[in-house]
Structures are given as C-alpha cells and as structure tokens.
Amino acid sequence: MIDSSRYPRLSQINTPADLRRFPAEELQAVADELRAYLIESAGKSGGHFGANLGVVELTCALHYLYDTPHDRLVWDVGHQAYPHKILTGRRDAIHTVKQKDGVAPFPKREESEYDTFGVGHSSTSISAALGMAIASARTGSDRHVVAIIGDGAMTAGMAYEALNHAGGMDEEPNILVILNDNRMSISEAVGGLTRMLGRMSGNKTLNALREGGKKLLGDKDNAPAKFVKRWEEHWKGMFVPSTLFEEMGFHYTGPIDGHDMNALLATLSTLKGLKGPQLLHVITTKGKGYERAEADQIGYHAVSPFDPAEGMVKKPGAVKKPTYTDVFGDWLCEMAAADNKLLGITPAMREGSGLVRFSKEYPSRYFDVAIAEQHAVTLAAGMACEGAKPVVAIYSTFLQRAYDQLVHDVALQKLDVLFAIDRGGVVGPDGATHAGNLDLSFLRCVPNMLIMAPSDEAECRKMLSTGYQYPGPAAVRYPRGGGTGVAAGDTLETLPIGKAQLKRQGQRLALLAFGAVLPAAEQVAAEFGLSVVDMRFIKPLDKALILQLAQSHQGFVTLEDNVIAGGAGSGVAELLAAEGITLPILHLGLPDAFQQHASREDLLAEAGLDIAGIRAAILRRWPQLAQDNTQAGSA
C-alpha cells in the first residue's frame, strides 16, 4: 500500500475522478508525488522508466481535463503509460509490472476500462483514435478522443497514413493528436522529421491571429477564408520552420513545455473546445525529475530493479554472460572487417539488436531508419540489387510489420538479404505484443527462404555466416538472452546447407529439436534412451536424415519455441506425408494462444517446453516408456 504520509495527495487518488476533486493549483504537487512514486516503484520492479518520467505532467493534465474513461485517451508506444496506470486504479499494484499475473507493461483493454486500445508496437494511436472518433460521431456521442504519440513513434509511416486520412476527410473528425516530442526513441531519434521538429518554435501571436481570423471569416469554405488560410500557411514560415501538419489538414499548436502544468492546462482547455483535427506539439524531457535518467536517457529507457539513491550500479565481480544479441553484434563487426560489401540496417533498435559497436566502428555502413520496419526491408532489397550485402537486424515481433516487403520485395526477387531475427520465440516480461512466437510459421511458407535456428552461441555464429554467404534471402532466428554458455568462437565458419546433427543415438523415439529447446530435449532423451537431433535448419529440412530415422524409430517428437500451427514440426509431418510414411508424431511447441507477460522460464513451463513438460507429454503419448525405464533400472 502507498504511504499516505509521503504521498498525501496521490494516496487519495484511486481513479481520475478523485484527481479532478483537487483544485488546479495543486495539480503540480500531485505530479511531483506521482513522479517520486514512479521512481520508487520502478526501483522495486524495474520496467520502462525514462519515457514514463517524461509524461507525468501531461498525464495528470489529460485525466484532469478530460472525462475519462468516457473520453478516450489512446497511448502510443505503451512504455509511456505507467503514470496513466497509476492514476487509473493500478497504483498499489504497479510494482508488479511485467511479473506473472501482475500489471501489464503496456495498455491492455482486458486490464482496465481506461486502457482504450492495446498497444506494444508503435505508431498505432492516431489510426485507432481516428477510428474511435468516426464511430463515436456516427452514434451522436459527445466524447473527446485524444491520441498521445511520442518516443519516436512519429517516425513511422503508419502515423502519416492516419494523419493523411484524418486531415483530408470531408467531414472533419474531432480528434486531438498530442506529439510528445522528447527527441528520443529507445535510442536517439533519427531522420529528417526529427531535425525538422527540433527547429520548430511556438508563437502565441500566430495562434491568436489564426483563431481571431476564423471567428471573423466564418465558413472555412468561402473564398476569403481560403485566401487567408493560404496566406497564413506561408506567413507561418516566419514563426515555425515547417507547415507539415497544417498542410496535412491539422490545426497545429505549439510547441509548448510539457512540464509546465499551467501551460498544459491552459492549452488543453482551449483545444478541448475546438472542432476538427488538432495537433498539439509538446516538448518533454525523457527521464524528467531523475537526474541520472536525464543524463543517460538510453541507459534508463528500461531498468532492472535498482536503488534510486544510487542508480543502476554494476555489482562488483559480476561477469556478464554473453547473449545471442552479443554474439550477433560481434559477428557483424568481424564479418564487416572481412567483407566491405556488408551494410547493417536497424529500425530504431541499435541497442536492443546489438549494433552499438558496429555503429561506432563502421558508421558509414550503419543505417538506423527509425521506426520504419517496412522501409528497412525494402531498403535492404534495393541495396542487394546493386551488389551490396545488407544485414537487417530486427526483432521477430517487429518483422511482422514488414511481412509484405519480405515476401514481395526480397523473397520473390531472390535478393541476397540476411535477416538477423532477435527475440524469437518466448520473450517474457514484455508480454504478447513482443513475443516472437509466430516467425517460423510465417517464414516457412515463403518460397526461396533459408531459415535457421541455433541451439547455442557457437551455432548461432556459424548460422549467421552461413546465411550471409547464401546467395538469396536467409534468416537466423535466435532467442532473447543467453544460451548454454558455449563459447561462440571467432571464426567465420559456415554450415552445410540443410544438414542436421544427430546428437544422441538411441532407440524407439527420435526427438527432433529446433533451436533453443535442444538442451531440454537432450536431458529427456538421455533419461529414456531416445535419439535426439539438433535440426538446425527449418528450411530446407534434412530430408535424408529424417527418412533414415523414420525407418529405425517407432515415432517422432518435434520440439520448437514457436507456435505448433504451421511451424517446424508441421514441416516434418508434411515431408513424411509426401513420402507416404505413416509414423506417430508428437508436436511440442507454443500454444495457439497469446501468452501473457511472465519470465521466459515460466512461459516455457506453461507451454510444456521445459524438461518436466517434455517428459510428461512424451509419457502421456507413450506410457510404456516409463515401465520400460523402471524395468531397465531394476535390472
């Protein structure tokens, strides 16, 4: 429970209705308590940090002025929604964020009526808010709809598709878009838009003249109003360096200081009474109010539990185990040294995808395209057309956003692009929106693709080299975090295409393991004297070995950190069916459901992909194994 002596105002706020009972003069004090409470709770639980500190005042002002949940607040890149969650009934549980059965890390409709739209990927808020505004208008509702977009989300094309639609509608929708401009994404925000926004400055005179002119001229479609509108757009260039949003049909206001509570209240009160598409440009500081986070906005984007008094401090003597992301980052630099055709591409995930070292050592060959996954993939396709060797480093869940480009622009043309797919399979605390559960299924059906999944760090490095040297589209899909601890090595050795590795010769059943589930499969196989294979390749499968094992075993068990539907195991079943072979097969993988946030270990156990789950599933299908094992032990 919250300490009412330390948080006298915040402790009284269980819903936004409670917030509205305070006089406006006390709202900054509420925000100060909220920021302090957020720092305290994040220290206990970890989670997204910097972006949340930056929107404290904005969140308070929005819930104070708007009648939520009747009025709709639609948050973008949900890692700026912790203050919103604290004010909407989840204050005392916020320390459970990202934990199993705890508060979700992003807005989630099932969790609260105040979470109007589920989010995890960026740049969806304007489209969703516009849809809400249109549907509400059709029912005659008077509700207000506000989209809050920030933390780099305005760099994605989907945001502009929505702006283009909203600003061009004949019947103007009543929607407010708030651009929370903190000059950051997870890394520094990049691109021409970011530079343009950095040059923009507000002007009260311009806004006053514009509003006065609208009242004087009346109908926006009459000739004088159209003339003044055109004149205003050109004259505005003297005050604001860009008229981008005005040209798209939005009434632009700002920029204003997003930490000035009085300015926020005054501006939002005015905009609340205006009709048509409105855009408010708010300048905030990521990490606001916590000095260390302001100074290191990248490092404090998301945090593990820490002592706020000391900040994030590495424990003395702690040795960081290399992750698959580290393996990729080192390989990328070393392959770049060996081949100057290599170019590295990331959609705004330099830190997360392991490109920090590459960006420093090879800055002219490093391309951060901002939150623009579709562009990243087709950019790579264009590079490949001219003989370059592009490597696209991308999270599995983000590759979903560029599926059409992967199919049409890369695979259809058999272009030489390597996809280094991080966060494949079960991811963990970030929940369903960030899980990479589907990639083997949606990649496997694409013609011309080479698809690999490593079982350890050394194999990951070899697969990256194999995919890079393969003359066509290739994907290496690896999980979040560390592997088995096998040294990755420093060679650029490749693997024979489509060749699996028999890890243990046994009897009765053959366990065909794809990727990170191999260690668990090996333990179960050893317990029951079964064969186990490190399949390595999802496409092409090792047909010769599979057919050989089918002749000498009574059944197969396929294991994968991917949904069973259409996954690697399905490929094995299809191969056997095509050969006219009837053999019992048990498919083990992730369920046909969206798993919620929990640790990776908890989610694997939930799916039955830990040692206990694999053992139990095999014994349910082949109970005789337990009896045979007992008899063998007695003998």
XYZ file of C-alpha atoms in Angstrom:
635
model
C 0.000 0.000 0.000
C 1.067 3.564 -0.672
C 2.488 5.561 2.245
C -0.012 8.401 2.773
C 2.462 10.381 4.862
C 4.898 10.559 1.935
C 2.229 10.835 -0.751
C -0.656 12.723 0.869
C -2.359 13.633 -2.423
C -1.555 10.586 -4.563
C -2.776 8.258 -1.818
C -6.250 9.793 -2.246
C -6.374 9.114 -5.992
C -7.799 5.743 -6.987
C -9.445 6.960 -10.184
C -9.226 10.103 -12.339
C -12.475 11.274 -10.718
C -10.523 11.590 -7.466
C -7.855 13.604 -9.268
C -10.477 16.060 -10.510
C -11.502 16.890 -6.946
C -8.216 18.698 -6.363
C -8.001 22.396 -7.250
C -5.929 23.125 -10.326
C -3.379 24.912 -8.160
C -2.448 21.585 -6.529
C -2.030 19.619 -9.731
C 1.719 20.228 -9.959
C 2.090 18.917 -6.406
C 0.167 15.788 -7.462
C 2.537 15.399 -10.413
C 5.554 15.742 -8.139
C 4.231 12.971 -5.900
C 3.421 10.807 -8.900
C 6.952 11.187 -10.267
C 8.502 10.311 -6.900
C 6.216 7.293 -6.560
C 7.095 6.136 -10.068
C 10.814 6.312 -9.274
C 10.253 4.352 -6.060
C 8.114 1.641 -7.680
C 10.393 1.229 -10.711
C 13.287 0.772 -8.302
C 11.443 -2.209 -6.830
C 10.144 -3.811 -10.016
C 12.209 -2.495 -12.907
C 10.437 -1.783 -16.164
C 10.207 1.094 -18.604
C 11.406 4.228 -16.886
C 12.640 7.272 -18.784
C 9.677 7.845 -21.082
C 7.237 7.495 -18.196
C 9.009 10.166 -16.145
C 8.673 12.494 -19.119
C 4.878 12.367 -19.357
C 3.894 12.809 -15.707
C 2.560 16.379 -16.050
C 0.889 15.604 -19.384
C -0.846 12.538 -17.945
C -2.138 14.470 -14.943
C -3.406 17.311 -17.114
C -5.196 14.977 -19.533
C -7.010 12.984 -16.851
C -7.826 16.229 -15.021
C -9.420 17.964 -18.011
C -10.983 15.038 -19.848
C -13.813 12.875 -18.560
C -12.035 9.544 -18.771
C -12.964 6.779 -19.435
C -15.910 8.304 -21.362
C -13.393 10.472 -23.196
C -10.788 8.291 -24.880
C -7.043 8.596 -24.283
C -5.112 6.446 -26.751
C -1.478 5.935 -25.784
C 1.208 5.115 -28.310
C 4.379 3.078 -27.610
C 2.850 1.912 -24.348
C 6.028 2.306 -22.326
C 4.911 5.884 -21.570
C 1.711 4.711 -19.853
C 2.845 3.874 -16.295
C 1.645 7.240 -14.864
C -1.672 6.603 -16.601
C -1.904 3.195 -14.951
C -1.093 4.653 -11.523
C -3.906 7.213 -11.812
C -6.431 4.653 -13.089
C -6.699 2.141 -10.274
C -3.398 0.283 -10.521
C -1.332 2.442 -8.185
C -0.810 -0.159 -5.463
C -0.034 -2.936 -7.966
C 2.335 -1.010 -10.243
C 5.337 -2.661 -8.573
C 4.164 -5.971 -10.124
C 4.537 -4.675 -13.682
C 5.910 -7.276 -16.119
C 5.642 -10.007 -13.494
C 3.478 -13.100 -13.909
C -0.137 -12.193 -13.082
C 0.978 -8.611 -12.410
C 0.241 -5.313 -14.137
C 0.771 -5.466 -17.893
C 3.726 -3.438 -19.209
C 1.569 -1.753 -21.867
C -2.052 -0.576 -22.094
C -4.326 -3.614 -22.235
C -8.064 -3.457 -22.787
C -8.772 -6.519 -20.630
C -6.967 -4.916 -17.682
C -8.818 -1.623 -17.396
C -11.631 0.352 -18.993
C -9.201 3.289 -19.065
C -6.907 1.365 -21.442
C -8.878 2.172 -24.545
C -6.567 0.442 -27.022
C -3.989 -2.315 -26.560
C -0.533 -1.341 -27.736
C 3.028 -2.613 -27.875
C 4.216 -1.731 -31.352
C 4.475 1.967 -32.086
C 2.592 4.442 -34.254
C -0.889 2.935 -33.942
C -2.516 5.623 -31.775
C -3.637 8.068 -34.470
C -5.287 5.361 -36.583
C -7.055 3.873 -33.557
C -8.134 7.269 -32.235
C -9.452 8.306 -35.634
C -11.459 5.099 -35.806
C -12.915 5.820 -32.377
C -13.752 9.407 -33.335
C -15.528 8.328 -36.522
C -17.507 5.574 -34.785
C -18.458 7.874 -31.893
C -19.638 10.611 -34.248
C -21.934 8.144 -36.008
C -23.721 7.454 -32.713
C -24.007 11.139 -31.829
C -21.635 10.788 -28.885
C -20.008 13.899 -27.473
C -16.869 12.096 -26.326
C -13.418 13.563 -26.961
C -10.683 11.394 -28.457
C -7.002 12.102 -27.822
C -4.012 10.248 -29.273
C -0.709 10.671 -27.430
C 2.164 9.727 -29.710
C 5.819 10.019 -28.792
C 9.142 8.348 -28.066
C 9.999 8.162 -31.746
C 6.625 6.834 -32.903
C 6.074 9.792 -35.243
C 8.924 8.463 -37.418
C 6.826 5.522 -38.648
C 4.837 5.631 -41.857
C 1.614 4.418 -40.283
C 1.337 7.665 -38.320
C 1.375 9.653 -41.553
C -1.163 7.387 -43.203
C -3.514 8.220 -40.334
C -2.715 11.953 -40.408
C -3.279 11.994 -44.161
C -6.665 10.333 -43.781
C -7.850 12.454 -40.848
C -6.744 15.749 -42.354
C -8.329 15.030 -45.721
C -11.800 13.921 -44.661
C -14.724 15.963 -45.976
C -16.476 15.694 -42.633
C -13.680 16.760 -40.302
C -13.229 14.391 -37.365
C -12.927 15.809 -33.869
C -9.588 14.406 -32.789
C -6.627 15.765 -30.865
C -3.175 14.352 -31.574
C -0.547 15.187 -28.963
C 3.000 14.858 -30.239
C 5.066 14.153 -27.129
C 8.421 15.244 -28.520
C 11.323 14.167 -26.310
C 13.861 13.942 -29.170
C 14.257 10.251 -28.334
C 13.106 6.793 -29.269
C 14.798 3.933 -27.415
C 17.976 5.423 -28.857
C 18.288 8.956 -30.167
C 15.502 9.690 -32.630
C 16.779 9.944 -36.192
C 15.638 11.209 -39.574
C 14.503 14.352 -41.299
C 11.327 14.726 -39.248
C 13.305 14.748 -36.016
C 15.535 17.516 -37.354
C 12.521 19.492 -38.518
C 10.772 19.243 -35.158
C 13.952 20.373 -33.465
C 13.794 23.612 -35.436
C 10.162 24.339 -34.618
C 9.236 27.027 -32.127
C 5.812 28.198 -30.989
C 4.356 31.628 -31.395
C 1.388 32.870 -29.376
C 0.784 35.775 -31.732
C 0.293 33.469 -34.687
C -2.178 31.251 -32.854
C -4.137 34.262 -31.586
C -4.353 35.786 -35.063
C -5.454 32.495 -36.556
C -8.249 31.915 -34.056
C -9.426 35.507 -34.390
C -9.459 35.186 -38.163
C -11.546 32.019 -38.032
C -14.219 33.736 -35.951
C -14.228 36.770 -38.229
C -14.318 34.923 -41.559
C -16.714 32.169 -40.568
C -17.193 29.320 -43.071
C -13.815 27.799 -43.927
C -15.008 27.084 -47.487
C -15.793 30.644 -48.531
C -13.347 32.482 -50.778
C -11.927 34.971 -48.202
C -11.313 32.179 -45.674
C -9.492 30.050 -48.254
C -7.330 33.029 -49.257
C -6.411 33.834 -45.649
C -5.686 30.176 -44.968
C -3.193 30.064 -47.858
C -1.625 33.368 -46.756
C -1.376 32.121 -43.175
C 0.471 28.949 -44.189
C 3.150 30.970 -45.967
C 3.344 33.654 -43.253
C 3.643 30.989 -40.591
C 7.035 30.043 -42.009
C 8.358 33.231 -40.378
C 7.473 31.772 -36.970
C 7.591 27.999 -37.418
C 10.086 26.419 -39.848
C 7.633 23.804 -41.097
C 3.959 23.728 -42.012
C 3.868 19.956 -42.437
C 0.956 19.305 -40.116
C -1.033 22.297 -41.331
C -0.600 21.133 -44.919
C -1.987 17.746 -43.898
C -5.144 19.374 -42.573
C -4.395 19.687 -38.858
C -4.558 22.857 -36.803
C -1.086 22.949 -35.272
C -0.478 24.377 -31.802
C 2.867 24.619 -30.067
C 5.379 23.662 -29.232
C 4.754 24.135 -25.503
C 6.692 22.997 -22.453
C 5.281 19.628 -21.437
C 6.464 20.122 -17.859
C 4.721 23.479 -17.385
C 1.446 22.456 -15.772
C -0.193 25.848 -16.172
C 0.659 25.981 -19.884
C -0.630 22.442 -20.386
C -3.920 23.159 -18.629
C -4.494 26.407 -20.493
C -3.638 24.979 -23.911
C -5.567 21.738 -23.485
C -8.595 23.645 -22.180
C -8.591 25.741 -25.342
C -8.102 22.790 -27.684
C -10.830 20.836 -25.946
C -13.330 23.395 -27.181
C -12.151 23.356 -30.803
C -13.612 21.224 -33.589
C -11.793 19.349 -36.315
C -8.328 17.733 -36.388
C -5.974 19.340 -33.857
C -2.295 18.651 -33.223
C -0.532 19.818 -30.071
C 3.259 19.712 -30.065
C 4.609 19.197 -26.531
C 8.308 19.244 -25.638
C 9.271 16.914 -22.783
C 12.452 15.505 -21.300
C 12.899 11.752 -21.146
C 13.814 10.842 -17.579
C 12.499 14.165 -16.214
C 12.989 14.559 -12.485
C 15.570 11.821 -12.024
C 18.985 13.301 -12.754
C 20.668 10.048 -13.728
C 17.917 9.213 -16.209
C 18.068 12.678 -17.762
C 21.834 12.307 -18.190
C 21.634 8.753 -19.604
C 18.353 8.598 -21.483
C 19.289 5.449 -23.382
C 20.542 3.540 -20.346
C 17.466 4.419 -18.292
C 14.923 3.734 -21.033
C 14.159 0.452 -19.264
C 15.684 -0.688 -16.000
C 16.102 -3.717 -13.788
C 15.304 -3.262 -10.084
C 17.699 -0.709 -8.578
C 18.229 1.604 -5.629
C 17.054 5.080 -6.721
C 19.514 6.661 -4.288
C 22.450 5.008 -6.038
C 21.157 4.465 -9.566
C 21.956 1.419 -11.635
C 25.258 0.086 -10.333
C 27.033 -2.991 -11.629
C 27.702 -5.488 -8.887
C 31.429 -5.885 -8.258
C 32.837 -9.083 -9.676
C 29.724 -9.831 -11.724
C 30.600 -11.332 -15.104
C 28.016 -10.753 -17.787
C 27.226 -13.876 -19.740
C 27.230 -13.150 -23.492
C 23.766 -13.123 -25.022
C 22.742 -14.159 -28.513
C 22.479 -10.432 -29.250
C 26.121 -10.031 -28.216
C 27.101 -12.933 -30.463
C 25.395 -11.230 -33.386
C 26.971 -7.846 -32.650
C 30.489 -9.287 -32.547
C 29.911 -11.388 -35.663
C 28.597 -8.367 -37.572
C 31.732 -6.332 -36.899
C 34.052 -9.197 -37.771
C 32.215 -10.067 -40.978
C 32.229 -6.358 -41.897
C 36.009 -6.351 -41.482
C 36.230 -9.327 -43.854
C 33.765 -8.024 -46.461
C 33.309 -4.342 -47.243
C 30.036 -5.099 -49.031
C 28.308 -5.675 -45.709
C 25.800 -2.989 -44.661
C 23.897 -3.062 -41.359
C 20.282 -1.904 -41.007
C 18.098 -1.494 -37.923
C 14.615 0.009 -37.427
C 15.437 2.100 -34.334
C 16.823 -0.812 -32.294
C 20.573 -0.152 -32.163
C 20.961 -1.138 -28.518
C 18.376 -3.908 -28.450
C 19.665 -5.613 -31.584
C 23.363 -5.338 -30.707
C 24.555 -2.751 -33.239
C 26.226 -0.267 -30.896
C 29.744 -1.476 -31.643
C 29.044 -1.706 -35.385
C 27.605 1.825 -35.464
C 30.844 3.159 -33.961
C 33.329 1.081 -35.953
C 31.502 1.334 -39.296
C 29.370 4.499 -39.166
C 29.202 4.868 -42.957
C 27.845 1.326 -43.269
C 25.301 1.627 -40.460
C 21.709 2.643 -41.209
C 19.151 3.371 -38.489
C 15.947 4.027 -40.415
C 13.870 4.934 -37.319
C 10.652 3.059 -36.525
C 10.103 2.048 -40.132
C 10.288 -1.717 -40.480
C 8.735 -1.805 -43.944
C 11.248 0.705 -45.234
C 14.119 -1.188 -43.574
C 13.359 -4.358 -45.527
C 12.815 -2.719 -48.910
C 15.887 -0.533 -48.358
C 17.840 -3.759 -47.937
C 16.286 -5.122 -51.121
C 17.409 -2.055 -53.054
C 20.919 -2.365 -51.658
C 21.052 -6.016 -52.692
C 20.028 -5.086 -56.234
C 23.286 -3.152 -56.537
C 25.553 -5.875 -55.194
C 25.700 -4.863 -51.523
C 25.272 -7.434 -48.742
C 22.665 -5.994 -46.350
C 22.007 -7.460 -42.918
C 18.677 -6.462 -41.338
C 18.802 -6.725 -37.529
C 15.215 -6.858 -36.341
C 13.085 -8.254 -33.532
C 10.832 -11.138 -34.519
C 7.695 -9.272 -33.459
C 8.739 -6.207 -35.481
C 9.419 -8.242 -38.619
C 5.691 -8.995 -38.663
C 5.169 -5.355 -39.650
C 7.275 -5.812 -42.792
C 5.915 -9.155 -43.963
C 4.700 -7.889 -47.330
C 8.121 -6.402 -48.033
C 9.853 -9.626 -47.016
C 7.636 -11.596 -49.398
C 7.366 -9.300 -52.414
C 10.486 -7.169 -52.303
C 13.049 -9.722 -51.073
C 11.952 -13.351 -51.411
C 10.077 -13.046 -54.706
C 13.147 -11.469 -56.297
C 15.550 -13.905 -54.577
C 17.587 -10.995 -53.268
C 20.634 -11.527 -51.097
C 19.431 -10.200 -47.736
C 20.227 -11.685 -44.317
C 17.657 -11.250 -41.552
C 19.136 -11.476 -38.045
C 15.941 -12.072 -36.074
C 16.316 -11.386 -32.365
C 13.755 -12.200 -29.635
C 12.495 -15.286 -31.452
C 10.066 -17.492 -29.569
C 9.108 -16.854 -25.953
C 10.355 -13.425 -24.882
C 8.923 -12.967 -21.405
C 8.090 -9.856 -19.357
C 7.090 -7.588 -22.255
C 4.118 -9.834 -22.948
C 2.201 -10.918 -26.018
C 2.920 -7.796 -28.063
C 6.646 -8.541 -28.062
C 6.598 -12.337 -28.263
C 8.292 -13.884 -31.306
C 6.061 -16.960 -31.325
C 4.990 -16.855 -34.966
C 8.113 -16.336 -37.065
C 8.972 -19.911 -38.021
C 5.400 -20.350 -39.247
C 5.195 -17.156 -41.277
C 8.711 -17.555 -42.675
C 8.478 -21.237 -43.544
C 5.722 -20.734 -46.103
C 7.702 -18.120 -48.074
C 9.445 -19.536 -51.165
C 13.215 -19.074 -51.599
C 13.852 -18.602 -47.864
C 16.688 -20.256 -45.944
C 15.682 -20.475 -42.254
C 17.877 -21.479 -39.324
C 17.539 -21.594 -35.528
C 20.633 -22.123 -33.341
C 20.766 -24.274 -30.230
C 23.795 -22.475 -28.761
C 26.023 -19.443 -29.237
C 28.642 -21.146 -31.427
C 25.967 -22.484 -33.737
C 24.397 -19.021 -33.942
C 27.648 -17.539 -35.203
C 28.058 -20.268 -37.815
C 24.481 -19.796 -38.977
C 24.982 -16.054 -39.381
C 27.980 -16.742 -41.613
C 26.004 -19.402 -43.496
C 23.094 -17.061 -44.115
C 25.399 -14.239 -45.118
C 27.200 -16.376 -47.700
C 23.957 -17.885 -49.014
C 23.075 -16.212 -52.358
C 19.485 -15.357 -51.506
C 17.163 -14.436 -48.641
C 18.169 -16.051 -45.349
C 17.016 -15.798 -41.746
C 18.725 -16.700 -38.487
C 16.264 -16.679 -35.636
C 17.548 -16.662 -32.066
C 16.039 -16.088 -28.612
C 16.363 -13.282 -26.125
C 19.081 -13.597 -23.523
C 21.896 -16.069 -23.129
C 22.351 -19.566 -24.428
C 24.067 -22.576 -22.928
C 27.370 -20.831 -22.264
C 29.197 -22.354 -25.221
C 31.958 -20.061 -26.474
C 30.917 -18.553 -29.800
C 34.445 -18.530 -31.194
C 35.932 -16.029 -33.599
C 35.867 -17.761 -36.976
C 33.507 -17.105 -39.885
C 32.892 -20.802 -40.450
C 29.710 -21.881 -42.268
C 27.462 -24.938 -42.038
C 26.441 -27.290 -44.863
C 23.016 -26.135 -46.066
C 20.114 -28.186 -44.756
C 22.162 -30.612 -42.655
C 21.017 -31.559 -39.153
C 23.220 -33.089 -36.466
C 22.447 -36.371 -34.692
C 23.361 -35.549 -31.107
C 22.418 -38.844 -29.490
C 21.741 -42.253 -30.998
C 19.007 -44.028 -29.079
C 16.028 -46.274 -29.641
C 12.276 -46.178 -30.067
C 11.702 -42.427 -30.415
C 13.633 -39.643 -32.124
C 13.380 -36.132 -30.647
C 13.797 -33.554 -33.415
C 14.694 -30.264 -31.707
C 14.664 -26.884 -33.461
C 16.712 -24.169 -31.797
C 16.860 -23.245 -28.117
C 14.771 -26.201 -26.875
C 17.600 -28.658 -27.658
C 19.181 -28.775 -24.141
C 15.871 -29.777 -22.525
C 15.270 -32.369 -25.237
C 18.727 -33.853 -24.671
C 18.077 -34.350 -20.962
C 14.777 -36.143 -21.563
C 16.302 -38.254 -24.339
C 19.143 -39.353 -22.072
C 16.642 -40.316 -19.351
C 14.710 -42.685 -21.623
C 17.430 -43.792 -24.038
C 15.950 -41.915 -27.013
C 17.602 -40.391 -30.056
C 17.884 -36.629 -30.291
C 18.665 -34.434 -33.299
C 19.711 -30.796 -33.482
C 17.726 -29.947 -36.617
C 19.430 -26.562 -37.192
C 17.525 -25.852 -40.426
C 13.800 -25.229 -40.560
C 14.014 -24.782 -44.314
C 15.308 -26.835 -46.018
C 14.858 -29.768 -43.671
C 17.418 -32.564 -43.607
C 15.259 -34.931 -45.643
C 17.800 -37.753 -45.782
C 18.279 -37.917 -42.018
C 14.548 -37.666 -41.289
C 13.752 -40.535 -43.651
C 16.589 -42.601 -42.189
C 15.308 -42.072 -38.652
C 11.757 -42.863 -39.735
C 12.905 -46.343 -40.747
C 14.615 -47.065 -37.427
C 12.280 -45.450 -34.870
C 8.724 -46.031 -33.698
C 7.804 -42.340 -33.558
C 8.971 -38.735 -33.694
C 8.712 -35.883 -31.220
C 9.237 -32.419 -32.723
C 10.133 -29.575 -30.377
C 10.215 -25.854 -31.157
C 9.975 -22.483 -29.418
C 7.273 -21.424 -31.902
C 3.548 -21.991 -32.270
C 2.797 -25.559 -33.309
C 0.448 -24.406 -36.071
C 2.428 -24.251 -39.302
C 5.758 -24.434 -37.523
C 8.869 -26.534 -37.982
C 7.136 -29.678 -36.757
C 4.489 -29.218 -39.403
C 7.271 -29.276 -41.970
C 8.402 -32.691 -40.697
C 4.854 -34.053 -40.881
C 4.440 -32.691 -44.409
C 7.681 -34.335 -45.519
C 6.630 -37.743 -44.152
C 3.174 -37.437 -45.728
C 4.712 -36.571 -49.086
C 6.861 -39.708 -48.851
C 3.869 -41.880 -47.917
C 5.307 -42.671 -44.482
C 2.885 -43.184 -41.606
C 4.589 -42.595 -38.278
C 3.254 -41.389 -34.906
C 4.375 -37.782 -34.334
C 4.034 -35.690 -31.184
C 4.359 -31.967 -31.854
C 5.537 -29.900 -28.877
C 5.641 -26.125 -29.147
C 3.865 -22.961 -28.116
C 0.063 -22.913 -27.777
C -2.478 -21.499 -30.186
C -2.979 -18.559 -27.845
C -1.271 -15.308 -26.888
C 0.817 -15.918 -23.793
C 0.854 -13.054 -21.311
C 3.785 -11.440 -19.510
C 5.937 -13.604 -17.265
C 9.539 -14.753 -17.225
C 10.812 -16.766 -20.177
C 11.224 -19.772 -17.879
C 7.638 -19.510 -16.624
C 6.252 -19.252 -20.146
C 8.245 -22.241 -21.398
C 6.979 -24.275 -18.443
C 3.428 -23.082 -19.123
C 3.779 -24.316 -22.713
C 5.250 -27.641 -21.600
C 8.649 -26.931 -23.161
C 10.726 -27.327 -20.017
C 12.212 -30.682 -19.019
C 9.232 -31.657 -16.853
C 6.730 -30.685 -19.524
C 8.521 -32.535 -22.303
C 8.853 -35.651 -20.154
C 5.177 -35.582 -19.183
C 3.963 -35.083 -22.757
C 6.052 -37.996 -24.059
C 4.867 -40.310 -21.297
C 1.219 -39.413 -21.953
C 1.682 -40.451 -25.575
C 3.969 -43.435 -24.943
C 3.293 -44.585 -21.342
C 5.188 -47.827 -21.957
C 8.429 -45.796 -21.789
C 8.013 -45.294 -18.051
C 7.525 -49.003 -17.436
C 10.458 -49.921 -19.681
C 12.621 -47.359 -17.901
C 11.668 -48.758 -14.482
C 12.404 -52.325 -15.563
C 15.754 -51.277 -17.016
C 16.628 -49.534 -13.753
C 15.695 -52.608 -11.705
C 17.771 -54.854 -13.936
